[in-house]
Coordinates of C-alpha atoms and ligand atoms in Angstrom, one line a residue:
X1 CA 3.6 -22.7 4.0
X2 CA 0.2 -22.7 5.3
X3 CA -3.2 -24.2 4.3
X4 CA -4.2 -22.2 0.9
X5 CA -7.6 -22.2 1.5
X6 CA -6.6 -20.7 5.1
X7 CA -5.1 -17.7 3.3
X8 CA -8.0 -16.9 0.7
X9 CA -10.1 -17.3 3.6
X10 CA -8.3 -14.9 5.9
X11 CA -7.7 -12.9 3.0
X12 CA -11.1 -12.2 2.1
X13 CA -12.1 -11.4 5.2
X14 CA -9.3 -8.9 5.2
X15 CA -10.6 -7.5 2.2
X16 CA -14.1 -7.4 3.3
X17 CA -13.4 -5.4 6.8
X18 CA -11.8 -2.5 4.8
X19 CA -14.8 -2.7 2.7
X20 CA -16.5 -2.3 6.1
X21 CA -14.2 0.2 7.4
X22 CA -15.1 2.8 4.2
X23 CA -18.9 2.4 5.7
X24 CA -18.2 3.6 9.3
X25 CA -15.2 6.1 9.3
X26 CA -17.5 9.3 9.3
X27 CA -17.3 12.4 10.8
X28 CA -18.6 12.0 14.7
X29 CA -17.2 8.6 15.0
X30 CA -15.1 7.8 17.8
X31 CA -12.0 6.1 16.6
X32 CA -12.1 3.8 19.9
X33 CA -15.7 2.7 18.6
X34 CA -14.1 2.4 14.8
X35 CA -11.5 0.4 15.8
X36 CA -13.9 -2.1 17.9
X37 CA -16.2 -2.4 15.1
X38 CA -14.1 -3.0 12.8
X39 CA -11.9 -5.5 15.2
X40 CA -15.2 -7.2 16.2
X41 CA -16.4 -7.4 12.2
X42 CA -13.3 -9.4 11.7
X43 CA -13.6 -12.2 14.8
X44 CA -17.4 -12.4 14.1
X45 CA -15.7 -14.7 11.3
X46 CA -14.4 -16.7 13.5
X47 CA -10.8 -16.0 12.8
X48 CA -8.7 -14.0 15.2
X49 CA -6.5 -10.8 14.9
X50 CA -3.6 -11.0 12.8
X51 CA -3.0 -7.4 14.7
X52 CA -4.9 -4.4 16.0
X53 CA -6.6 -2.6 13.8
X54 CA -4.4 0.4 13.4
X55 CA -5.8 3.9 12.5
X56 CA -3.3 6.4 11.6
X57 CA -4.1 10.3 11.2
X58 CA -2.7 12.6 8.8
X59 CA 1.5 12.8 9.5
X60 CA 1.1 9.5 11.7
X61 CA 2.0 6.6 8.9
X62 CA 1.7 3.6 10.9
X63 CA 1.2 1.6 14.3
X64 CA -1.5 3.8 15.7
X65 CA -4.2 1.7 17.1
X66 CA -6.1 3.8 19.9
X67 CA -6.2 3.3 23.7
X68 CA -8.8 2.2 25.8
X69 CA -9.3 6.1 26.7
X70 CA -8.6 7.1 23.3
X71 CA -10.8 11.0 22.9
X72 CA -10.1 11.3 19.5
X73 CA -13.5 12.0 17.7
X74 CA -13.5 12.2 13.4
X75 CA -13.9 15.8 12.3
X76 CA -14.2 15.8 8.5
X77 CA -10.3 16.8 7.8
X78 CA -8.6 13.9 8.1
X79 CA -6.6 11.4 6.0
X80 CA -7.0 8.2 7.5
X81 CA -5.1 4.8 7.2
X82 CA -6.8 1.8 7.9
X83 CA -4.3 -1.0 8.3
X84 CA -6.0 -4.6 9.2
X85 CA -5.8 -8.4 9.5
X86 CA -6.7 -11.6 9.9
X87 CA -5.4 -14.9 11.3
X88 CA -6.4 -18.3 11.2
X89 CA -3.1 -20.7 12.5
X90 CA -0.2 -19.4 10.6
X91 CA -2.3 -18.2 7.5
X92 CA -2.3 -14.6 8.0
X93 CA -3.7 -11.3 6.2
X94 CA -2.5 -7.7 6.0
X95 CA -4.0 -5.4 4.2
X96 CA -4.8 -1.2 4.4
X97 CA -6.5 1.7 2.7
X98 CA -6.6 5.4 3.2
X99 CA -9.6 7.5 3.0
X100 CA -9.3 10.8 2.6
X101 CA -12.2 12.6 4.5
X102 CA -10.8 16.1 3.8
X103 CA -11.0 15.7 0.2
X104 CA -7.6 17.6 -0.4
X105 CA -5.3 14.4 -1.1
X106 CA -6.7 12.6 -3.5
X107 CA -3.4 13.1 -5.4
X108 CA -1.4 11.3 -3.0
X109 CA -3.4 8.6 -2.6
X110 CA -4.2 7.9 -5.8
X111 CA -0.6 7.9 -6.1
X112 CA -0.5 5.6 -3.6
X113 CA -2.9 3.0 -5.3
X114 CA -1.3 3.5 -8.5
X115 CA 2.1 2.6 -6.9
X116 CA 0.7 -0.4 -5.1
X117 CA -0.8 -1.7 -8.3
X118 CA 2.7 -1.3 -10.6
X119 CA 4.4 -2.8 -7.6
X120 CA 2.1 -5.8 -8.0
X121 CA 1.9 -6.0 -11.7
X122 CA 6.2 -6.7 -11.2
X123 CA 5.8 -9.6 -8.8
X124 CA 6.8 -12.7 -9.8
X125 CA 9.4 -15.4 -8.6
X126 CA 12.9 -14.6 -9.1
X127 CA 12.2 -10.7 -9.3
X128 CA 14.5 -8.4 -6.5
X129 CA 12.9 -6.2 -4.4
X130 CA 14.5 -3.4 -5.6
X131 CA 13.1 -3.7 -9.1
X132 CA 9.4 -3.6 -7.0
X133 CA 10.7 -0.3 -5.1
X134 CA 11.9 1.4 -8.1
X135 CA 8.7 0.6 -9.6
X136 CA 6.9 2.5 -6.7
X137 CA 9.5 5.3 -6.9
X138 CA 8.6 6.0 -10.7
X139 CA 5.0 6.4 -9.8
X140 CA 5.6 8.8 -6.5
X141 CA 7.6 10.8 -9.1
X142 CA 4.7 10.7 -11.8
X143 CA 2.7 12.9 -8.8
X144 CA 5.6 14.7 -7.1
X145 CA 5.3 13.1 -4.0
X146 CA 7.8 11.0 -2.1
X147 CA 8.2 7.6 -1.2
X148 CA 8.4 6.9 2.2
X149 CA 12.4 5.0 2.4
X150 CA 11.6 3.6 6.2
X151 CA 9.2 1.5 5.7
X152 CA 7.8 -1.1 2.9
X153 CA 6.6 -4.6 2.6
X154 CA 7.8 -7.6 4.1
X155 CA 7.7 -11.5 3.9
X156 CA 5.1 -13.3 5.8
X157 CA 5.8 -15.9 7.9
X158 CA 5.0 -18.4 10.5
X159 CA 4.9 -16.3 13.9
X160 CA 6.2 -13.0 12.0
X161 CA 4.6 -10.2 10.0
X162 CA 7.8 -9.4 9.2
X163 CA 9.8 -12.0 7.8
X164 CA 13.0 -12.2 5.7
X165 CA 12.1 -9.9 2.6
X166 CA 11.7 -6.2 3.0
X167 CA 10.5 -4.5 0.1
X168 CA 11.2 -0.9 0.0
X169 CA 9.2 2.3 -1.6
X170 CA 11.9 3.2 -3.6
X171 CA 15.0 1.6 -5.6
X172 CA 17.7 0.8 -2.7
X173 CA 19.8 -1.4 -4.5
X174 CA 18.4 -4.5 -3.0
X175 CA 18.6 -7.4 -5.1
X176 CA 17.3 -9.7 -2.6
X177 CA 14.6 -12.1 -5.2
X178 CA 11.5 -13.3 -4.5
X179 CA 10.6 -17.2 -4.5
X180 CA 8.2 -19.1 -5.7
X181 CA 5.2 -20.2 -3.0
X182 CA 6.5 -16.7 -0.7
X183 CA 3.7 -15.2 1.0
X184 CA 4.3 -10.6 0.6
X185 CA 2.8 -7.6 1.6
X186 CA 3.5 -4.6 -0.5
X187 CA 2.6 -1.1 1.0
X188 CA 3.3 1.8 -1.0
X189 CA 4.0 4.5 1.7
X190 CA 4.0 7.7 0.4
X191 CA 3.9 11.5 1.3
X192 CA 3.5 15.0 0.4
X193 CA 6.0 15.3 3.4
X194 CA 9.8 16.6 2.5
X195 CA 11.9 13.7 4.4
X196 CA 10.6 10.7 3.4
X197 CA 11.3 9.3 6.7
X198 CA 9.3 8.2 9.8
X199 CA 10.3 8.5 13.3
X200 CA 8.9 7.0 16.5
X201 CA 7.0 8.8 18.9
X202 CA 6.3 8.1 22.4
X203 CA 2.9 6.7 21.8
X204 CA 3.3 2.6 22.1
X205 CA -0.3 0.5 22.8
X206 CA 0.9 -2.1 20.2
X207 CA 3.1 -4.9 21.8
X208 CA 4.2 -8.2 20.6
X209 CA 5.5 -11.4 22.7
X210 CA 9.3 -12.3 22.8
X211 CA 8.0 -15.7 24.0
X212 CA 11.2 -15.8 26.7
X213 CA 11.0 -16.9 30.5
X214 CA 10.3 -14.4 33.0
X215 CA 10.4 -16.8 36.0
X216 CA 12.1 -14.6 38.6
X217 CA 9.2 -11.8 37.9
X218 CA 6.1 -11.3 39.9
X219 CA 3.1 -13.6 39.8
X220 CA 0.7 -11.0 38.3
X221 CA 3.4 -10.2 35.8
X222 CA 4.3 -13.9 35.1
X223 CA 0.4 -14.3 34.5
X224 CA -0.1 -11.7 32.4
X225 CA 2.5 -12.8 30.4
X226 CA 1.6 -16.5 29.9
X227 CA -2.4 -14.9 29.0
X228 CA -0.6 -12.6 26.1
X229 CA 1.3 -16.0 24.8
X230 CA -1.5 -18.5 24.8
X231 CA -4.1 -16.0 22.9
X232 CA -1.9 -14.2 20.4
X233 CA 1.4 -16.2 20.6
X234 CA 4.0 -14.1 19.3
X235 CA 1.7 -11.8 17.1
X236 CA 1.5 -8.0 17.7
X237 CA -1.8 -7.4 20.4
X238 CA -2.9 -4.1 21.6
X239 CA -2.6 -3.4 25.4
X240 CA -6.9 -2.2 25.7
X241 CA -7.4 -6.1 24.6
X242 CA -5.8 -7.0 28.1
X243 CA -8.0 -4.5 30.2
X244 CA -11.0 -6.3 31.7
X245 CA -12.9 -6.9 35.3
X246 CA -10.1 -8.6 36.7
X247 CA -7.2 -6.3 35.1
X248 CA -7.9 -2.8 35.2
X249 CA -5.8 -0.4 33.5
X250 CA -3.5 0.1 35.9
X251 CA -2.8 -3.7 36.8
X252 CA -2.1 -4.1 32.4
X253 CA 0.2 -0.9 32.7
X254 CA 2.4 -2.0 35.6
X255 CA 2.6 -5.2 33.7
X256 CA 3.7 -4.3 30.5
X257 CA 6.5 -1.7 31.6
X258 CA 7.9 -4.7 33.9
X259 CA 7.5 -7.2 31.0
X260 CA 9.2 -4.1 28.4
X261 CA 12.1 -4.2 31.3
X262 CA 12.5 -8.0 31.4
X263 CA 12.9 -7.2 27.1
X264 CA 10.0 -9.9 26.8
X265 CA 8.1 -7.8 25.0
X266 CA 8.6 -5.5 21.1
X267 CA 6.6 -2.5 21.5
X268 CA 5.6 -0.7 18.1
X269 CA 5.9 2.6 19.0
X270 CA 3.4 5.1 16.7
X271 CA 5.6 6.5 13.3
X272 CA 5.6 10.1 12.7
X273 CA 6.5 11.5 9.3
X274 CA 10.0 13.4 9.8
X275 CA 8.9 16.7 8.5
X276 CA 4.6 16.5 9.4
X277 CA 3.4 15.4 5.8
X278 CA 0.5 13.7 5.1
X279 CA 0.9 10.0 4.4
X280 CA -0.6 7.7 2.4
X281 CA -0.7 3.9 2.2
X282 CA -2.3 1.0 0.2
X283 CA -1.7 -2.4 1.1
X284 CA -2.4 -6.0 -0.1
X285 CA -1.7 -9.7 0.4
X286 CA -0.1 -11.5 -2.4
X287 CA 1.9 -15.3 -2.9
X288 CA 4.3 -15.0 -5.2
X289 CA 3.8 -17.8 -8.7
X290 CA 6.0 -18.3 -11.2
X291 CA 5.0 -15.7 -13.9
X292 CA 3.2 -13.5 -11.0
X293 CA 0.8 -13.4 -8.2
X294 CA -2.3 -14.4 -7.0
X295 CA -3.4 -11.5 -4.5
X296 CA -5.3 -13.2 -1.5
X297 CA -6.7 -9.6 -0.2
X298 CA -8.5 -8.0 -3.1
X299 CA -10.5 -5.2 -2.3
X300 CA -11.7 -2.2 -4.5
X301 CA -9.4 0.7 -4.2
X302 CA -10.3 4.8 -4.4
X303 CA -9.3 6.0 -7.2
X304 CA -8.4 3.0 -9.3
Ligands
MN1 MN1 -0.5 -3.7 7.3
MN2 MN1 2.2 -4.9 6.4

């Protein structure tokens, strides 16, 4: 496990960036210039990344982090998922909000916050994750919304946002238990949305490193590679952080599709709601105690 103080530290730090976040998601924003401040907010702490920020519209629930040529300015009608971290070693954070500039959803994410917090009242060693989803479930139902059954929380480990334990939005009859001293993430997903699925879309600018040997590839791929492995090891990276003087855009393409061909790379592709409905997610940090949790990520939520 690693160093305690590590996670409070990267935890709070977590916490305060979506505390920052609330101040500069406006309307006229740029979401390339969001996600640097907010990305820059975090290493001015002198911890890295745990991930790129991502910032996901509307029907998009998860894994959009924008492009180095991202045009996507903030109107006023969006619901907006801020999903963040930070890293120092092994000691990771992972944390998210959603604001709801449009006004018309408080419903769902208050839902959503709600659902996080009876999710997190439940933790405690020896519980099974599908004690926590059912939990979430009750609450979606509460606001006749749905949970989202694709995606959840997950263990926390060293290397891996997403270790062993999956922790679903709903009760899927998995009585996989908790232990003592395990570092979670709960995220309540949930949406006004019909499915309760996500899909992938072709959008990808999140990667992570398979850490495998690519010997018999090209020198400027084999470089590349070697840069993503010393500065974010096997943790997700996003591929604007590679694009500098030396490596325009095209160079960082060309080496990523022949890296995604050699399977040395994971790409997160952007996740769509099935049917279009608005999604909303809450997320927090938590290790697991005897008789509870201690939650390393606390941060004041919307509505609650
Ligand atoms: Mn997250
Ligand atoms: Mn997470």
């Amino acid at each position: 496990m690693p160093n305690i103080n590590d996670l409070k530290e990267v935890g709070s730090i977590g916490a305060k960036a979506i505390e920052y976040a609330k101040t500069i998601i406006k309307p006229g924003s740029s979401l390339i210039e969001i996600a640097n401040k907010i990305e820059n907010f975090i290493k001015s702490n002198n911890v890295q990344l745990a991930f790129p920020v991502n910032l996901s519209i509307n029907e998009i629930a998860a894994h959009y982090t924008p492009s180095i040529n991202d045009k996507t300015i903030i109107n006023g009608n969006e619901v907006i998922k801020i999903d963040l971290g930070a890293r120092k070693g092994d000691a990771l954070s992972d944390c998210a909000i959603t604001i709801d500039l449009s006004n018309n959803y408080q419903n769902l994410i208050k839902a959503s916050e709600e659902a996080l917090n009876a999710a997190i009242s439940k933790v405690k060693a020896g519980i099974s994750v599908n004690e926590i989803g059912r939990e979430v479930e009750e609450v979606a139902k509460k606001y006749n919304v749905n949970p989202i059954k694709n995606l959840g929380g997950h263990g926390i480990e060293k290397g891996s946002l997403h270790a062993r334990i999956f922790i679903p939005n709903y009760d899927n009859g998995d009585d996989t238990k908790l232990d003592e001293g395990e570092i979670i993430a709960i995220e309540t997903f949930l949406t006004i949305g019909k499915s309760g699925f996500v899909d992938e879309t072709d959008y990808v600018e999140i990667y992570s490193s398979l850490g495998i040997n690519i010997r018999s590839r090209r020198a400027e791929t084999r470089s590349l590679y070697e840069f993503i492995n010393n500065n974010f090891s096997t943790y997700p990276f996003a591929t604007r952080w590679l694009i500098n003087d030396e490596n325009d855009e095209f160079k960082v393409k060309t080496g990523i599709s022949e890296l995604l061909r050699s399977n040395a790379l994971e790409p997160y592709p952007a996740l769509i709601e099935k049917s279009n409905g608005i999604v909303a997610q809450t997320e927090k940090t938590m290790i697991v105690e005897k008789v509870s949790c201690m939650v390393t990520t606390e941060f004041k939520l919307n509505y609650i």
